[in-house]
Short mmCIF file of C-alpha atoms in Angstrom, two decimals:
data_model
loop_
_atom_site.label_atom_id
_atom_site.label_comp_id
_atom_site.label_asym_id
_atom_site.label_seq_id
_atom_site.Cartn_x
_atom_site.Cartn_y
_atom_site.Cartn_z
CA VAL A 1036 -120.26 -41.97 61.37
CA GLY A 1037 -123.47 -42.80 59.56
CA SER A 1038 -122.51 -41.63 56.08
CA TYR A 1039 -119.51 -40.29 54.22
CA ARG A 1040 -120.81 -36.78 55.00
CA ASP A 1041 -119.96 -37.42 58.66
CA ILE A 1042 -116.27 -38.14 57.97
CA SER A 1043 -114.26 -35.28 59.43
CA HIS A 1044 -110.92 -34.53 61.01
CA GLU A 1045 -112.51 -35.25 64.39
CA SER A 1046 -114.13 -38.53 63.35
CA LEU A 1047 -110.74 -39.77 62.08
CA SER A 1048 -108.89 -38.80 65.28
CA LEU A 1049 -108.73 -42.41 66.53
CA PHE A 1050 -106.66 -43.42 63.53
CA ARG A 1051 -104.07 -40.75 64.35
CA LEU A 1052 -103.66 -42.15 67.87
CA LEU A 1053 -102.98 -45.79 66.96
CA GLU A 1054 -99.63 -47.32 67.87
CA PRO A 1055 -97.75 -48.31 65.88
CA GLN A 1056 -98.73 -45.44 63.61
CA ILE A 1057 -100.59 -46.62 60.55
CA GLU A 1058 -99.19 -45.79 57.13
CA ILE A 1059 -102.46 -46.05 55.23
CA LEU A 1060 -106.13 -45.67 56.10
CA VAL A 1061 -108.63 -47.36 53.80
CA LEU A 1062 -112.07 -45.76 53.94
CA GLY A 1063 -115.12 -47.55 52.56
CA THR A 1064 -117.92 -45.08 51.82
CA GLY A 1065 -120.78 -47.52 51.26
CA ASP A 1066 -122.18 -48.57 47.89
CA ARG A 1067 -120.29 -45.90 45.95
CA VAL A 1068 -117.00 -44.08 46.08
CA GLU A 1069 -117.72 -40.67 47.57
CA ARG A 1070 -115.50 -37.60 47.54
CA LEU A 1071 -114.28 -36.44 50.92
CA HIS A 1072 -113.50 -32.85 51.75
CA PRO A 1073 -109.95 -32.12 50.52
CA ALA A 1074 -109.03 -30.53 53.87
CA VAL A 1075 -109.73 -33.82 55.67
CA LEU A 1076 -107.43 -35.72 53.32
CA LYS A 1077 -104.75 -33.03 53.59
CA GLN A 1078 -104.82 -33.13 57.39
CA MET A 1079 -104.32 -36.90 57.38
CA ARG A 1080 -101.42 -36.61 54.92
CA GLU A 1081 -99.84 -33.98 57.19
CA CYS A 1082 -99.99 -36.56 60.00
CA GLY A 1083 -98.12 -39.03 57.79
CA ILE A 1084 -101.15 -41.19 56.97
CA ALA A 1085 -102.15 -41.88 53.37
CA VAL A 1086 -105.90 -42.23 52.77
CA GLU A 1087 -107.50 -44.46 50.15
CA VAL A 1088 -111.23 -43.90 49.58
CA GLN A 1089 -113.22 -46.66 47.88
CA ASP A 1090 -116.65 -48.23 47.92
CA THR A 1091 -116.85 -50.57 50.93
CA PRO A 1092 -116.54 -53.94 49.13
CA ASN A 1093 -113.36 -52.79 47.38
CA ALA A 1094 -112.07 -51.15 50.56
CA CYS A 1095 -112.36 -54.52 52.35
CA ALA A 1096 -110.38 -56.21 49.58
CA THR A 1097 -107.73 -53.48 49.62
CA PHE A 1098 -107.38 -53.68 53.40
CA ASN A 1099 -106.99 -57.46 53.26
CA PHE A 1100 -104.37 -57.14 50.52
CA LEU A 1101 -102.40 -54.51 52.45
CA THR A 1102 -102.38 -56.54 55.65
CA SER A 1103 -101.33 -59.67 53.74
CA GLU A 1104 -98.28 -57.65 52.64
CA LYS A 1105 -97.60 -56.81 56.31
CA ARG A 1106 -98.41 -53.13 55.76
CA VAL A 1107 -99.52 -51.16 58.81
CA ALA A 1108 -103.05 -50.31 57.72
CA ALA A 1109 -106.44 -49.57 59.23
CA ALA A 1110 -109.92 -49.44 57.74
CA GLY A 1111 -112.98 -47.34 58.39
CA LEU A 1112 -115.94 -48.99 56.70
CA ILE A 1113 -119.49 -47.74 56.22
CA PRO A 1114 -121.80 -50.66 55.41
CA PRO A 1115 -123.16 -50.65 51.85
#
């Protein structure tokens, strides 16, 4: 994944395979918050995974906060 445009159901497949299953996926889309295709978000929700899309610096902070609360989270981060 080189940009938010490359985020797809296929590129997120690793996150659906993790054990234990994650409850939330934090995606950092670089310098700005970018909109992902609604179908991609819907497919992740159908797998039981919530998706939070933020700019990468805020996504890092959110991921750290979630893990400090012992939430089962993962992050996909595109460098700003």
